[in-house]
Short mmCIF file of C-alpha atoms in Angstrom, two decimals:
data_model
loop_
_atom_site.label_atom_id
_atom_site.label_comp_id
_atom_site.label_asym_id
_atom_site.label_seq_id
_atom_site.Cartn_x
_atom_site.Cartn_y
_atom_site.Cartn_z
CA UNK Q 1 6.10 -36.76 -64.51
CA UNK Q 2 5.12 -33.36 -65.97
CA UNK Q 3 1.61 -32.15 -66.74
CA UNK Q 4 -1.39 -33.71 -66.00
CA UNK Q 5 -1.75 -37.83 -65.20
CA UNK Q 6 -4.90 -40.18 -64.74
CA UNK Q 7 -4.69 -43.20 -63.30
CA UNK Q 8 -6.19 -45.83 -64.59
CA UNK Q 9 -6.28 -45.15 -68.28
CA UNK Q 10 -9.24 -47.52 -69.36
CA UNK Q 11 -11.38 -48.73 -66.09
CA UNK Q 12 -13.78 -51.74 -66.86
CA UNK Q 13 -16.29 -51.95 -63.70
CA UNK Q 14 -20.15 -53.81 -63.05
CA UNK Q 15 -22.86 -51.68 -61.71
CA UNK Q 16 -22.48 -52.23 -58.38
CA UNK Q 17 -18.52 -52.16 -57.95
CA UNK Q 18 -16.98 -48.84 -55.93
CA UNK Q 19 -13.63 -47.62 -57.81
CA UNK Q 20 -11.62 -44.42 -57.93
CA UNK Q 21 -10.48 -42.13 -60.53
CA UNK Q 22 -6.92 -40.51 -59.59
CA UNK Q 23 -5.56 -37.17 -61.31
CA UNK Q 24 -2.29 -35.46 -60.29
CA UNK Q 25 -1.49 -32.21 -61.76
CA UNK Q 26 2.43 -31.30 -61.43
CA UNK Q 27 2.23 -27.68 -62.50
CA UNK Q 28 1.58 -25.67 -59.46
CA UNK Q 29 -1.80 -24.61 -60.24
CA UNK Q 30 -4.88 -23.64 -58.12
CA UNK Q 31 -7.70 -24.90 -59.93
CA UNK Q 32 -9.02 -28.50 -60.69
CA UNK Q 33 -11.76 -29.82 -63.16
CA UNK Q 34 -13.49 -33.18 -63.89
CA UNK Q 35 -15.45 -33.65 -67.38
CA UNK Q 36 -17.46 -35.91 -68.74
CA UNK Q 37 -16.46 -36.67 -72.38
CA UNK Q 38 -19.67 -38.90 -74.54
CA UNK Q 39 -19.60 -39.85 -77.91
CA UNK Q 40 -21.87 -37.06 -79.61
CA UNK Q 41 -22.42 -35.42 -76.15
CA UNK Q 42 -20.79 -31.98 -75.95
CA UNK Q 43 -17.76 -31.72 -73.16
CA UNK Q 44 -19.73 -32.00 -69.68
CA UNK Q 45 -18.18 -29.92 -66.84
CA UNK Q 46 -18.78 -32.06 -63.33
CA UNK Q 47 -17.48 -30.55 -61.16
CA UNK Q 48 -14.44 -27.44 -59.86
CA UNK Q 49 -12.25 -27.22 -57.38
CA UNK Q 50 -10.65 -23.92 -55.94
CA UNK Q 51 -7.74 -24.02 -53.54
CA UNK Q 52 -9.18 -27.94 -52.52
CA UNK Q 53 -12.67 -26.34 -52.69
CA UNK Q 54 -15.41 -27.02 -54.31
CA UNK Q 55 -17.16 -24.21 -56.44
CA UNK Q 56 -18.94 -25.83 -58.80
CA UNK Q 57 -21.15 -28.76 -58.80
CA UNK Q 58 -22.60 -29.29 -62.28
CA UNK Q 59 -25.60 -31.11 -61.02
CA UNK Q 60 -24.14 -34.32 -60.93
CA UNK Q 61 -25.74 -37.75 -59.47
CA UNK Q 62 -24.24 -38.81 -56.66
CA UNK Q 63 -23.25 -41.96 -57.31
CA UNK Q 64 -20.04 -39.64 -58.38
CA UNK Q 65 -18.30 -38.06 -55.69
CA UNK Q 66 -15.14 -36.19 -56.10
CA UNK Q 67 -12.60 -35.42 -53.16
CA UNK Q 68 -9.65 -32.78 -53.14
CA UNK Q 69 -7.40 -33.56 -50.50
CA UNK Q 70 -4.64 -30.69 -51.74
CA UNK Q 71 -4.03 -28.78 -54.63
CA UNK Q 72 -1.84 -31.23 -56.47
CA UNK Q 73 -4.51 -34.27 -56.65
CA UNK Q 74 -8.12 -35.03 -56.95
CA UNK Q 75 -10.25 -38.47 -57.09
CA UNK Q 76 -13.80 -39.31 -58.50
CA UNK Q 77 -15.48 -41.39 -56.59
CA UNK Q 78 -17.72 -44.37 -58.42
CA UNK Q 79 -20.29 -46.68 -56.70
CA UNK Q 80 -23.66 -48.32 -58.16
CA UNK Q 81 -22.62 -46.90 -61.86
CA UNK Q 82 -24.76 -46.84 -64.70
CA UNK Q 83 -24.22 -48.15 -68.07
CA UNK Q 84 -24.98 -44.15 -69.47
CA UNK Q 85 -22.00 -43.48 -67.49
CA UNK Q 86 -19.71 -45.23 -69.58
CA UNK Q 87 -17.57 -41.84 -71.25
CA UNK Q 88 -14.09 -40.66 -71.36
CA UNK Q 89 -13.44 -38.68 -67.61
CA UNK Q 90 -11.06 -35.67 -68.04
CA UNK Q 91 -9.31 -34.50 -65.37
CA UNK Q 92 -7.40 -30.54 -66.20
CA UNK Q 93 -5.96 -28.02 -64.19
CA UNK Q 94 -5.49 -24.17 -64.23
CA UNK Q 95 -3.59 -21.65 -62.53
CA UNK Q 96 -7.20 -20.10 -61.54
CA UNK Q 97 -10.36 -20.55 -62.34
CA UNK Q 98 -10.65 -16.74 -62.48
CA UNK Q 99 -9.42 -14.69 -65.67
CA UNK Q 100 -7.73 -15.75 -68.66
CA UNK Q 101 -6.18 -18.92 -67.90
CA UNK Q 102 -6.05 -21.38 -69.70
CA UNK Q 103 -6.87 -25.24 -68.53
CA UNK Q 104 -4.29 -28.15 -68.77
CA UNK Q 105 -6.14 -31.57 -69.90
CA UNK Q 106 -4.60 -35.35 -68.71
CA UNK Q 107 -5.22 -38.23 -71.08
CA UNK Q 108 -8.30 -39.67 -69.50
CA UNK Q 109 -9.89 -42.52 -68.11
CA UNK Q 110 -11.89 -44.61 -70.66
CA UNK Q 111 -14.67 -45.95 -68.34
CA UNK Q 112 -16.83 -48.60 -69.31
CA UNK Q 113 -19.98 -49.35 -66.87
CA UNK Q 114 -21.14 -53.39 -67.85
CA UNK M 1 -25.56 -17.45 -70.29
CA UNK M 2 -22.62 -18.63 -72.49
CA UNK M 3 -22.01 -20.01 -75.40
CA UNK M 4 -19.84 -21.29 -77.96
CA UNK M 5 -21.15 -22.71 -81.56
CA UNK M 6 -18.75 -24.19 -84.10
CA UNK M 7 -19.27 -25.99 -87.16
CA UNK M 8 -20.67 -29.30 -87.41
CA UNK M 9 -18.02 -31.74 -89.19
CA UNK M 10 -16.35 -33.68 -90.22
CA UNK M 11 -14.58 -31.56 -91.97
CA UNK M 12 -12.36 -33.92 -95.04
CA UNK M 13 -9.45 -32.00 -96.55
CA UNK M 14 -6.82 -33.00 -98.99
CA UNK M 15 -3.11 -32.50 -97.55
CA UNK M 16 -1.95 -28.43 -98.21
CA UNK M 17 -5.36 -27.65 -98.55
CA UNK M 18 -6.42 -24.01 -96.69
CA UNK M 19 -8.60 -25.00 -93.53
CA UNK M 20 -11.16 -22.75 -91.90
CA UNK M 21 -13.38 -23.76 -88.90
CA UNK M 22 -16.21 -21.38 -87.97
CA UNK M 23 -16.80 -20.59 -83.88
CA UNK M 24 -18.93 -17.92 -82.86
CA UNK M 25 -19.38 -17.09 -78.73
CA UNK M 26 -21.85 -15.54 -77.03
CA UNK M 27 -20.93 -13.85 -73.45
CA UNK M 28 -20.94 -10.75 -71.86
CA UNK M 29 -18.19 -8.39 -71.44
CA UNK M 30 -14.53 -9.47 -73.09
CA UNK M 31 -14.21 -13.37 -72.09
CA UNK M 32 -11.06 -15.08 -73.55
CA UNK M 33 -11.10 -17.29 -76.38
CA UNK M 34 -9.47 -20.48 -76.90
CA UNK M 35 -8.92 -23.25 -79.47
CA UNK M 36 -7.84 -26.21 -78.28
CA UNK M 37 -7.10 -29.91 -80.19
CA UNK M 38 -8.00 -33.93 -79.23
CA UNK M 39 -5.82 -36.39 -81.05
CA UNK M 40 -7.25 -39.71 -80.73
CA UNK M 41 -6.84 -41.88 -77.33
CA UNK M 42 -5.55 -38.41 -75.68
CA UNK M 43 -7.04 -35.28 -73.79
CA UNK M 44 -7.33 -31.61 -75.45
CA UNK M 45 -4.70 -29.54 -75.24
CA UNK M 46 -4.48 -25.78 -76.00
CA UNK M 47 -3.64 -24.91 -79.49
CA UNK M 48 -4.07 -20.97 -79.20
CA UNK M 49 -5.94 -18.61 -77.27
CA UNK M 50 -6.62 -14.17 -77.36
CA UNK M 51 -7.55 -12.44 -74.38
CA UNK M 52 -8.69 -8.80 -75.74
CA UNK M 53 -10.36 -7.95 -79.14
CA UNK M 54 -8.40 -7.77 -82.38
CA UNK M 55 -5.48 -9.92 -80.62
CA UNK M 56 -4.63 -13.01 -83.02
CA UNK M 57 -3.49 -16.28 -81.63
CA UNK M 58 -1.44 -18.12 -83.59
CA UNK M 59 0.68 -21.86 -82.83
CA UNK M 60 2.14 -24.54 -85.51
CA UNK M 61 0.79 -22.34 -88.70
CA UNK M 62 -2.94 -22.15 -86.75
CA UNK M 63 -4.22 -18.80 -86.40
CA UNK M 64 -7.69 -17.14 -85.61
CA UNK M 65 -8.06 -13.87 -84.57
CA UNK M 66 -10.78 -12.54 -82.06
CA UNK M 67 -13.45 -10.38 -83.29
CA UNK M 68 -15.38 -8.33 -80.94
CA UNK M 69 -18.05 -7.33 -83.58
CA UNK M 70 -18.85 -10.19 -84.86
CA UNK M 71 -18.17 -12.33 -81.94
CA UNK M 72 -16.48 -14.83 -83.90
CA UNK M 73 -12.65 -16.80 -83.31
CA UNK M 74 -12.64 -19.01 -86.51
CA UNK M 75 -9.42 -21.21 -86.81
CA UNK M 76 -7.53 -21.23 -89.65
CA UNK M 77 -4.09 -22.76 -91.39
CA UNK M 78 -2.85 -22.18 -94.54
CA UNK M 79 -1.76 -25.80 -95.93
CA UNK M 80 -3.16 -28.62 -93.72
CA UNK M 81 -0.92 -32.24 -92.90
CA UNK M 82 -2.53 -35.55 -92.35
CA UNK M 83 -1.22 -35.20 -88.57
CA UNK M 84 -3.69 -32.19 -88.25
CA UNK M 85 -6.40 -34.89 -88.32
CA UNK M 86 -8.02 -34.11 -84.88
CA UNK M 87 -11.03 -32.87 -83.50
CA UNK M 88 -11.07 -28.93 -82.66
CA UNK M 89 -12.58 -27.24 -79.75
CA UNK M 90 -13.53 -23.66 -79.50
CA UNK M 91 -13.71 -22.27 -75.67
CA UNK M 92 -13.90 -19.13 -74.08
CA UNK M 93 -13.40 -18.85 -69.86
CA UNK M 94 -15.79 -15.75 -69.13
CA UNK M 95 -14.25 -12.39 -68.18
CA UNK M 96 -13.49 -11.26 -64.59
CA UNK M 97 -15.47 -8.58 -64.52
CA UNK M 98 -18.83 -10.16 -66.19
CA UNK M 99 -19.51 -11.29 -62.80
CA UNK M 100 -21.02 -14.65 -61.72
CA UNK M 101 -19.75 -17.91 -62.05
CA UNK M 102 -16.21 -18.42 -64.05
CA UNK M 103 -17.34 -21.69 -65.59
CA UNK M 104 -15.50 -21.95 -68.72
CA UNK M 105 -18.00 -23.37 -71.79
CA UNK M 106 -16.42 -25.48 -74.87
CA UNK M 107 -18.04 -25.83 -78.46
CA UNK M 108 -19.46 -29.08 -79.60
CA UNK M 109 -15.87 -29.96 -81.25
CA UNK M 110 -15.31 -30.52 -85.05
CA UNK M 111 -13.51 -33.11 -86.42
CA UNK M 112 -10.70 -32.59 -89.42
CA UNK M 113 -9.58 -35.54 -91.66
CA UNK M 114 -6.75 -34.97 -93.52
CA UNK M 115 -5.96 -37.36 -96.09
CA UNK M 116 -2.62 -37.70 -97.78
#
């Protein structure tokens, strides 16, 4: 695998149903990102990791909870979902978060909250 | 804080036609500047970027050059294909020196249809 994965690639869940997101980035970087991507929303940054910590947290509910257990992988967390949080989840990765770096984007997670 | 406004599509083009999509940023200091493209059912990926003013990014006959004075980074190609039909995002990641949090902020994304 090279890149950027997601795992699963379309999730169907019910509100009250508790299931992980999984990213895996295979390019050495530093940085980690999760976005939220909504028909006619713009791109919604969630949440940053540095190093497996956590810099920014975009003021996100916390029925989402991300964890970073080393540089190469990081999980969203879903329990008591709501339908508004049926989107697209992008998972990317960066060499930093500082400078000029550009990020590295996986294919997404098509969520759909019933 | 920062900023990034691009045009509001979709933007329809006939195959070879000339394609320009407006982005204008606002930020402090030199942040870098980024373009990057969605095909459908995948993620973005980068397309081109330009870290100082005046630099010009260019990949697969896309260019757009970075203008300090006008704070602008429009994309443009010369002769479009239908397999440029995509939706376009204009980023910048602020500079290191402009302090504060490195949050990098994306335009609203413009879509291009290309037909044959």
């Amino acid at each position: 695998e090279t890149g950027v994965t997601q795992t699963p690639r379309h999730l169907v869940m019910g509100m009250t149903n508790k299931k992980s997101l999984k990213c895996e980035q295979h390019l050495g970087h530093n940085a980690m990102y999760w976005y939220k991507q909504s028909a006619k929303k713009p791109l919604e940054l969630m949440f940053v990791y540095s190093l497996e910590e956590r810099v920014e947290n975009n003021s996100v509910p916390s029925r989402f909870s991300p964890e970073c257990p080393n540089s190469s992988h990081l999980f969203l967390h879903l329990h008591t979902l709501q339908p508004e949080d049926s989107a697209l989840y992008l998972c990317a990765s960066s060499q930093s978060r500082l400078g000029t770096y550009e990020q590295y984007f996986g294919p997404g997670t098509r969520l759909t909250v019933t | 804080g920062n900023s990034v406004t691009q045009m509001e599509g979709p933007v329809t083009l006939s195959e070879e036609a000339f394609l320009t999509i407006n982005c204008t940023y606002t930020a402090t200091g030199y942040p870098s500047l980024f373009w990057y493209v969605q095909y459908p059912g995948e993620g973005l990926q980068l397309l081109l970027k330009a870290t100082k003013a005046d630099d010009k990014g260019s990949n697969k006959g896309f260019e757009a050059t970075y203008r300090k004075e006008t704070t602008s980074f429009h994309l443009e190609k010369g002769s479009v294909q239908v397999s440029d039909s995509a939706v376009y995002f204009c980023a910048l990641s602020p500079a290191a020196e402009s302090g504060g949090s490195y949050i990098p902020t994306f335009g609203r994304g413009t879509s291009l249809i290309v037909h044959p």
